[in-house]
Amino acid sequence: MTRIFSGIQPSGELHVGNYLGAVKNWVALQQGAESLFCIVDYHAITAPYEPMLLRSRRRDLAFGLLAAGIDPARATLFVQSDVPEHTELAWIFNTVTPLGELERQVQFKEKAQRQDSVLAGLLNYPVLQAADILLYRADTVPVGEDQVQHLELSRVIARRWNAQFAPDADFFPEPQPLLTPTRRIMGLDGQAKMSKSLGNTIGLLESPDEIWAKLRPAVTDPKRIRRTDPGTPEVCNIYHLHRAFSEPATVQHVAVQCSTAGWGCIDCKKVLAESIETELVPIRGRAAQLMAEPSRVDDARAAGAAKARVLAKETMRGVRDRMGFD
Ligand code: SF4
């Protein structure tokens, strides 16, 4: 059976951007693949952070993932820092990773440009990512387009380590990307990717009233000034949200109503709110069950860590043996 690994940073409650960009796909994948989903809290400390906030965000994220449909009976849901082998393997991989490969990473260059003092953790972030994946010898990694370069580096690291320490056997498989079907989701400001820090999100667990309060003023086609102006759906973020949440027939209808000025934007947003509601009702239902029985979140985390450590220890036994640490 295919083994997949994917990680998510604990950066606040889940929003529909995380959900459509990654988590919804995970929920589908757990049906047919051996799935490991990891809350990557060591990655979250490569930028300034509050320890108390990290603690609560980790738990909120575990809660959100279970509410979204990650099923601990099918998938291994765990927290990175509960499995110390991640950082052990990352250190080992640092010793086979050329500095130039890390400095060429686009995400590093972009983030480093915005900082006065660049920490080594930011540079080595993709090495820890390689360790996350290869620790479980995962063959497939669901990723967004922005992570493809990091995954390529994981393959380079696997190849280099294999060549040096396991030349007769491919100890680490070279993980392949599985591109997430939904493209990146823009925020309600229509300007940037949906992100909690930009305040342009729809929370996965928000009420219908809260969602409508955000949708109503959300940015649409900027050239559609009067109700009677025909719009261009392709340039409107609300249309793209319809494509993510509404049935294909509804999406087609939206395009016609927009381009002929049959609907105003509020009409269009009301239909979107209904589509979002249809998607979120079962998620809210599972969240209510978890609220009634909060120990299920901690139990799932503990059980996930125990399962992950069995695999991690097995890999590290092989690594230590081949590297002369036994
Ligand atoms: Fe966007 Fe809908 Fe308004 Fe067209 S009618 S501009 S798709 S909100």
Coordinates of C-alpha atoms and ligand atoms in Angstrom, one line a residue:
M1 CA 0.0 0.0 0.0
T2 CA 1.2 3.5 -0.8
R3 CA 2.5 5.4 2.2
I4 CA 1.8 9.1 2.3
F5 CA 3.1 11.8 4.6
S6 CA 2.1 15.4 4.9
G7 CA 2.6 18.1 7.4
I8 CA 0.8 21.2 8.5
Q9 CA 2.1 24.0 10.8
P10 CA 0.1 25.0 13.9
S11 CA -0.5 28.6 12.9
G12 CA -4.0 29.0 14.3
E13 CA -7.4 27.5 13.7
L14 CA -8.0 25.8 10.4
H15 CA -9.6 28.0 7.7
V16 CA -11.1 27.1 4.4
G17 CA -7.8 27.9 2.7
N18 CA -6.0 25.1 4.7
Y19 CA -9.0 22.9 4.2
L20 CA -9.3 23.2 0.4
G21 CA -5.6 23.4 -0.1
A22 CA -4.6 20.3 1.9
V23 CA -6.9 18.8 4.5
K24 CA -9.9 17.9 2.3
N25 CA -7.5 16.0 0.1
W26 CA -6.0 14.2 3.1
V27 CA -9.5 13.1 4.2
A28 CA -10.0 11.5 0.8
L29 CA -6.5 10.0 0.7
Q30 CA -6.8 8.3 4.1
Q31 CA -9.4 5.9 2.6
G32 CA -6.9 4.2 0.2
A33 CA -3.4 4.9 1.5
E34 CA -1.4 4.4 4.6
S35 CA -1.5 8.0 5.8
L36 CA 0.7 9.9 8.2
F37 CA -0.4 13.5 9.0
C38 CA 1.9 15.5 11.1
I39 CA 1.4 18.8 13.0
V40 CA 4.9 20.2 12.4
D41 CA 5.5 22.3 15.5
Y42 CA 9.3 22.3 15.1
H43 CA 8.8 24.1 11.7
A44 CA 6.7 26.7 13.5
I45 CA 9.6 27.9 15.6
T46 CA 11.7 29.1 12.7
A47 CA 9.9 32.4 13.1
P48 CA 9.4 34.4 16.4
Y49 CA 6.6 32.8 18.4
E50 CA 4.9 32.7 21.8
P51 CA 5.4 29.3 23.7
M52 CA 1.9 29.5 25.3
L53 CA 0.3 30.2 21.9
L54 CA 2.2 27.3 20.3
R55 CA 0.8 25.0 22.9
S56 CA -2.8 26.1 22.3
R57 CA -2.5 26.2 18.5
R58 CA -1.2 22.7 18.4
R59 CA -4.2 21.5 20.2
D60 CA -6.6 23.7 18.2
L61 CA -5.2 22.3 15.0
A62 CA -5.5 18.7 16.2
F63 CA -9.1 19.4 17.1
G64 CA -9.7 21.0 13.7
L65 CA -8.2 18.2 11.8
L66 CA -10.3 15.6 13.6
A67 CA -13.4 17.8 13.0
A68 CA -12.5 18.1 9.3
G69 CA -12.6 14.3 9.0
I70 CA -9.1 13.0 9.7
D71 CA -10.0 9.6 11.2
P72 CA -7.5 8.2 13.8
A73 CA -8.7 4.7 12.9
R74 CA -7.5 5.1 9.4
A75 CA -4.7 7.7 9.5
T76 CA -1.8 8.4 11.9
L77 CA -2.3 11.9 13.2
F78 CA 0.6 13.1 15.4
V79 CA 2.7 16.0 16.6
Q80 CA 6.3 16.3 15.2
S81 CA 7.8 17.1 18.6
D82 CA 6.3 14.0 20.1
V83 CA 8.7 11.9 17.9
P84 CA 12.3 13.1 18.7
E85 CA 13.7 11.0 15.8
H86 CA 12.6 13.8 13.4
T87 CA 15.3 16.2 14.7
E88 CA 17.9 13.3 15.0
L89 CA 17.5 12.4 11.3
A90 CA 17.4 16.1 10.3
W91 CA 20.9 16.6 11.9
I92 CA 22.2 13.5 10.1
F93 CA 20.8 14.9 6.8
N94 CA 22.5 18.2 7.4
T95 CA 25.8 16.4 7.1
V96 CA 25.0 15.2 3.5
T97 CA 23.2 18.4 2.3
P98 CA 25.3 21.0 0.4
L99 CA 24.9 24.6 1.6
G100 CA 24.3 25.8 -2.0
E101 CA 21.2 23.6 -2.4
L102 CA 19.7 25.2 0.7
E103 CA 20.6 28.8 -0.4
R104 CA 19.0 28.2 -3.7
Q105 CA 15.5 27.4 -2.2
V106 CA 13.1 30.1 -3.4
Q107 CA 11.2 30.2 -0.1
F108 CA 14.4 30.7 1.8
K109 CA 15.5 33.5 -0.5
E110 CA 12.1 35.2 -0.2
K111 CA 11.8 35.0 3.6
A112 CA 15.5 35.8 4.2
Q113 CA 15.1 39.0 2.1
R114 CA 12.5 40.3 4.6
Q115 CA 14.7 39.7 7.7
D116 CA 17.6 41.7 9.1
S117 CA 19.1 38.7 10.8
V118 CA 18.6 35.3 9.2
L119 CA 18.5 32.3 11.5
A120 CA 20.1 28.9 10.5
G121 CA 16.7 27.3 11.3
L122 CA 15.2 29.1 8.3
L123 CA 17.9 27.8 6.0
N124 CA 17.7 24.3 7.3
Y125 CA 13.9 24.1 7.3
P126 CA 13.8 21.9 4.1
V127 CA 16.3 19.5 5.7
L128 CA 13.9 19.0 8.6
Q129 CA 11.1 18.6 6.0
A130 CA 13.2 15.9 4.3
A131 CA 13.6 14.1 7.7
D132 CA 9.9 14.3 8.3
I133 CA 9.1 12.5 5.1
L134 CA 12.0 10.1 4.9
L135 CA 11.8 9.0 8.6
Y136 CA 8.6 7.2 7.5
R137 CA 10.0 6.2 4.1
A138 CA 6.9 7.7 2.6
D139 CA 6.7 7.2 -1.2
T140 CA 4.1 9.9 -1.9
V141 CA 3.7 13.5 -0.5
P142 CA 0.6 15.5 -1.1
V143 CA 1.9 19.1 -1.6
G144 CA 0.9 22.5 -3.0
E145 CA 2.9 23.8 -6.0
D146 CA 4.9 26.0 -3.6
Q147 CA 6.4 23.0 -1.9
V148 CA 7.5 21.1 -5.0
Q149 CA 11.1 22.5 -4.8
H150 CA 11.5 21.4 -1.1
L151 CA 10.3 17.9 -2.1
E152 CA 12.9 17.8 -4.9
L153 CA 15.5 18.5 -2.2
S154 CA 14.2 15.6 -0.1
R155 CA 14.8 13.4 -3.2
V156 CA 18.3 14.8 -3.5
I157 CA 19.0 14.1 0.2
A158 CA 17.6 10.5 -0.1
R159 CA 19.8 9.9 -3.1
R160 CA 23.0 11.3 -1.5
W161 CA 22.5 9.4 1.8
N162 CA 21.7 6.2 -0.1
A163 CA 24.8 6.6 -2.3
Q164 CA 27.0 7.1 0.8
F165 CA 25.6 4.7 3.3
A166 CA 23.4 2.1 1.5
P167 CA 24.9 1.8 -2.0
D168 CA 23.6 -1.7 -2.5
A169 CA 20.0 -0.9 -1.5
D170 CA 17.7 2.1 -1.8
F171 CA 17.1 2.5 1.9
F172 CA 15.2 5.7 1.5
P173 CA 12.7 5.8 -1.3
E174 CA 12.6 9.0 -3.4
P175 CA 9.3 10.5 -2.5
Q176 CA 7.0 11.7 -5.3
P177 CA 4.7 14.7 -5.2
L178 CA 1.0 14.4 -5.4
L179 CA -0.2 17.8 -6.3
T180 CA -3.3 18.9 -4.4
P181 CA -6.1 19.3 -6.9
T182 CA -7.4 22.7 -5.6
R183 CA -5.1 25.5 -6.4
R184 CA -4.2 28.0 -3.7
I185 CA -7.2 29.8 -2.2
M186 CA -7.1 33.6 -2.2
G187 CA -8.3 35.5 0.9
L188 CA -11.5 37.5 1.0
D189 CA -9.5 40.6 0.2
G190 CA -8.8 39.1 -3.2
Q191 CA -5.2 40.3 -2.8
A192 CA -3.2 37.5 -1.2
K193 CA -3.3 33.8 -0.3
M194 CA -5.9 33.1 2.5
S195 CA -3.9 33.4 5.7
K196 CA -4.8 33.9 9.4
S197 CA -2.0 36.5 9.8
L198 CA -3.6 38.6 7.0
G199 CA -7.1 38.4 8.6
N200 CA -8.6 37.4 5.2
T201 CA -9.9 33.9 6.1
I202 CA -13.1 32.1 6.7
G203 CA -12.7 29.8 9.7
L204 CA -13.7 26.2 9.3
L205 CA -15.6 26.3 12.5
E206 CA -17.2 29.7 12.2
S207 CA -21.0 30.0 12.4
P208 CA -23.2 30.9 9.3
D209 CA -23.7 34.4 10.7
E210 CA -19.9 35.0 11.1
I211 CA -19.3 33.6 7.6
W212 CA -21.9 35.9 6.1
A213 CA -20.5 38.9 7.9
K214 CA -17.2 38.2 6.1
L215 CA -18.6 37.2 2.7
R216 CA -20.9 40.2 2.4
P217 CA -18.2 42.8 2.1
A218 CA -15.7 40.5 0.3
V219 CA -13.9 41.8 -2.8
T220 CA -15.4 40.9 -6.2
D221 CA -14.7 41.9 -9.8
P222 CA -13.3 45.4 -9.3
K223 CA -14.8 46.6 -12.7
R224 CA -18.3 45.6 -11.7
I225 CA -19.3 48.9 -10.1
R226 CA -23.1 49.1 -10.7
R227 CA -25.5 46.2 -10.3
T228 CA -26.3 46.5 -14.0
D229 CA -22.6 46.1 -15.1
P230 CA -21.8 42.6 -16.5
G231 CA -19.0 41.0 -14.6
T232 CA -16.0 38.8 -15.5
P233 CA -16.2 35.7 -13.2
E234 CA -12.6 34.6 -13.9
V235 CA -11.2 37.7 -12.2
C236 CA -13.5 37.4 -9.1
N237 CA -12.4 35.5 -6.0
I238 CA -16.1 34.7 -5.1
Y239 CA -16.4 32.8 -8.4
H240 CA -13.2 30.8 -7.5
L241 CA -14.7 30.0 -4.1
H242 CA -17.9 28.8 -6.0
R243 CA -15.6 26.5 -8.0
A244 CA -14.3 25.1 -4.7
F245 CA -17.6 24.7 -2.9
S246 CA -20.5 24.7 -5.3
E247 CA -21.8 21.9 -7.6
P248 CA -20.6 22.2 -11.3
A249 CA -24.1 23.2 -12.5
T250 CA -24.2 26.0 -9.9
V251 CA -20.7 27.2 -11.0
Q252 CA -21.9 27.3 -14.6
H253 CA -25.0 29.2 -13.6
V254 CA -22.9 31.7 -11.6
A255 CA -20.8 32.4 -14.6
V256 CA -23.8 33.1 -16.8
Q257 CA -25.6 35.2 -14.2
C258 CA -22.5 37.3 -13.6
S259 CA -21.5 37.9 -17.2
T260 CA -25.1 38.9 -18.1
A261 CA -25.7 41.0 -15.0
G262 CA -28.5 38.6 -14.1
W263 CA -27.4 38.5 -10.5
G264 CA -25.9 41.2 -8.3
C265 CA -22.9 40.2 -6.2
I266 CA -25.0 39.8 -3.0
D267 CA -27.2 37.3 -4.8
C268 CA -24.1 35.4 -5.9
K269 CA -22.6 35.5 -2.4
K270 CA -25.8 34.2 -0.8
V271 CA -25.6 31.1 -3.1
L272 CA -22.0 30.7 -2.1
A273 CA -22.8 30.9 1.6
E274 CA -25.3 28.1 1.1
S275 CA -22.7 25.9 -0.7
I276 CA -20.1 26.6 2.1
E277 CA -22.8 25.7 4.6
T278 CA -23.4 22.4 3.0
E279 CA -19.7 21.5 3.2
L280 CA -19.3 22.8 6.8
V281 CA -22.3 21.2 8.5
P282 CA -20.7 17.8 9.0
I283 CA -17.5 19.4 10.2
R284 CA -19.4 21.4 12.8
G285 CA -21.2 18.2 13.8
R286 CA -17.9 16.4 14.5
A287 CA -16.6 19.5 16.3
A288 CA -19.6 19.5 18.6
Q289 CA -18.9 15.8 19.4
L290 CA -15.3 16.5 20.2
M291 CA -16.3 19.4 22.4
A292 CA -18.5 17.1 24.4
E293 CA -15.6 14.6 24.7
P294 CA -12.4 16.7 24.6
S295 CA -10.2 13.8 25.8
R296 CA -10.6 12.2 22.3
V297 CA -8.3 14.9 20.9
D298 CA -5.5 14.1 23.4
D299 CA -6.1 10.3 23.0
A300 CA -5.8 10.6 19.2
R301 CA -2.5 12.6 19.6
A302 CA -1.0 10.0 22.0
A303 CA -2.0 7.0 19.9
G304 CA -0.7 8.7 16.7
A305 CA 2.7 9.5 18.3
A306 CA 3.0 5.9 19.5
K307 CA 2.2 4.5 16.0
A308 CA 4.6 7.0 14.4
R309 CA 7.4 6.2 16.8
V310 CA 7.3 2.5 15.9
L311 CA 8.0 3.4 12.3
A312 CA 10.5 6.1 13.2
K313 CA 12.6 3.9 15.5
E314 CA 12.7 1.2 12.8
T315 CA 14.1 3.7 10.3
M316 CA 16.6 5.1 12.8
R317 CA 17.9 1.6 13.7
G318 CA 18.7 1.1 10.0
V319 CA 20.3 4.6 9.7
R320 CA 22.4 4.2 12.9
D321 CA 23.5 0.7 11.8
R322 CA 24.6 1.9 8.4
M323 CA 26.4 5.0 9.7
G324 CA 28.4 3.3 12.4
F325 CA 26.4 4.4 15.5
D326 CA 25.3 0.9 16.6
Ligands
SF4_1 FE1 -18.1 37.9 -8.6 FE2 -20.4 36.7 -8.4 FE3 -20.2 39.4 -8.4 FE4 -19.7 38.0 -10.6 S1 -21.7 38.1 -9.6 S2 -18.5 39.7 -9.8 S3 -18.8 36.1 -9.7 S4 -19.5 38.0 -6.9

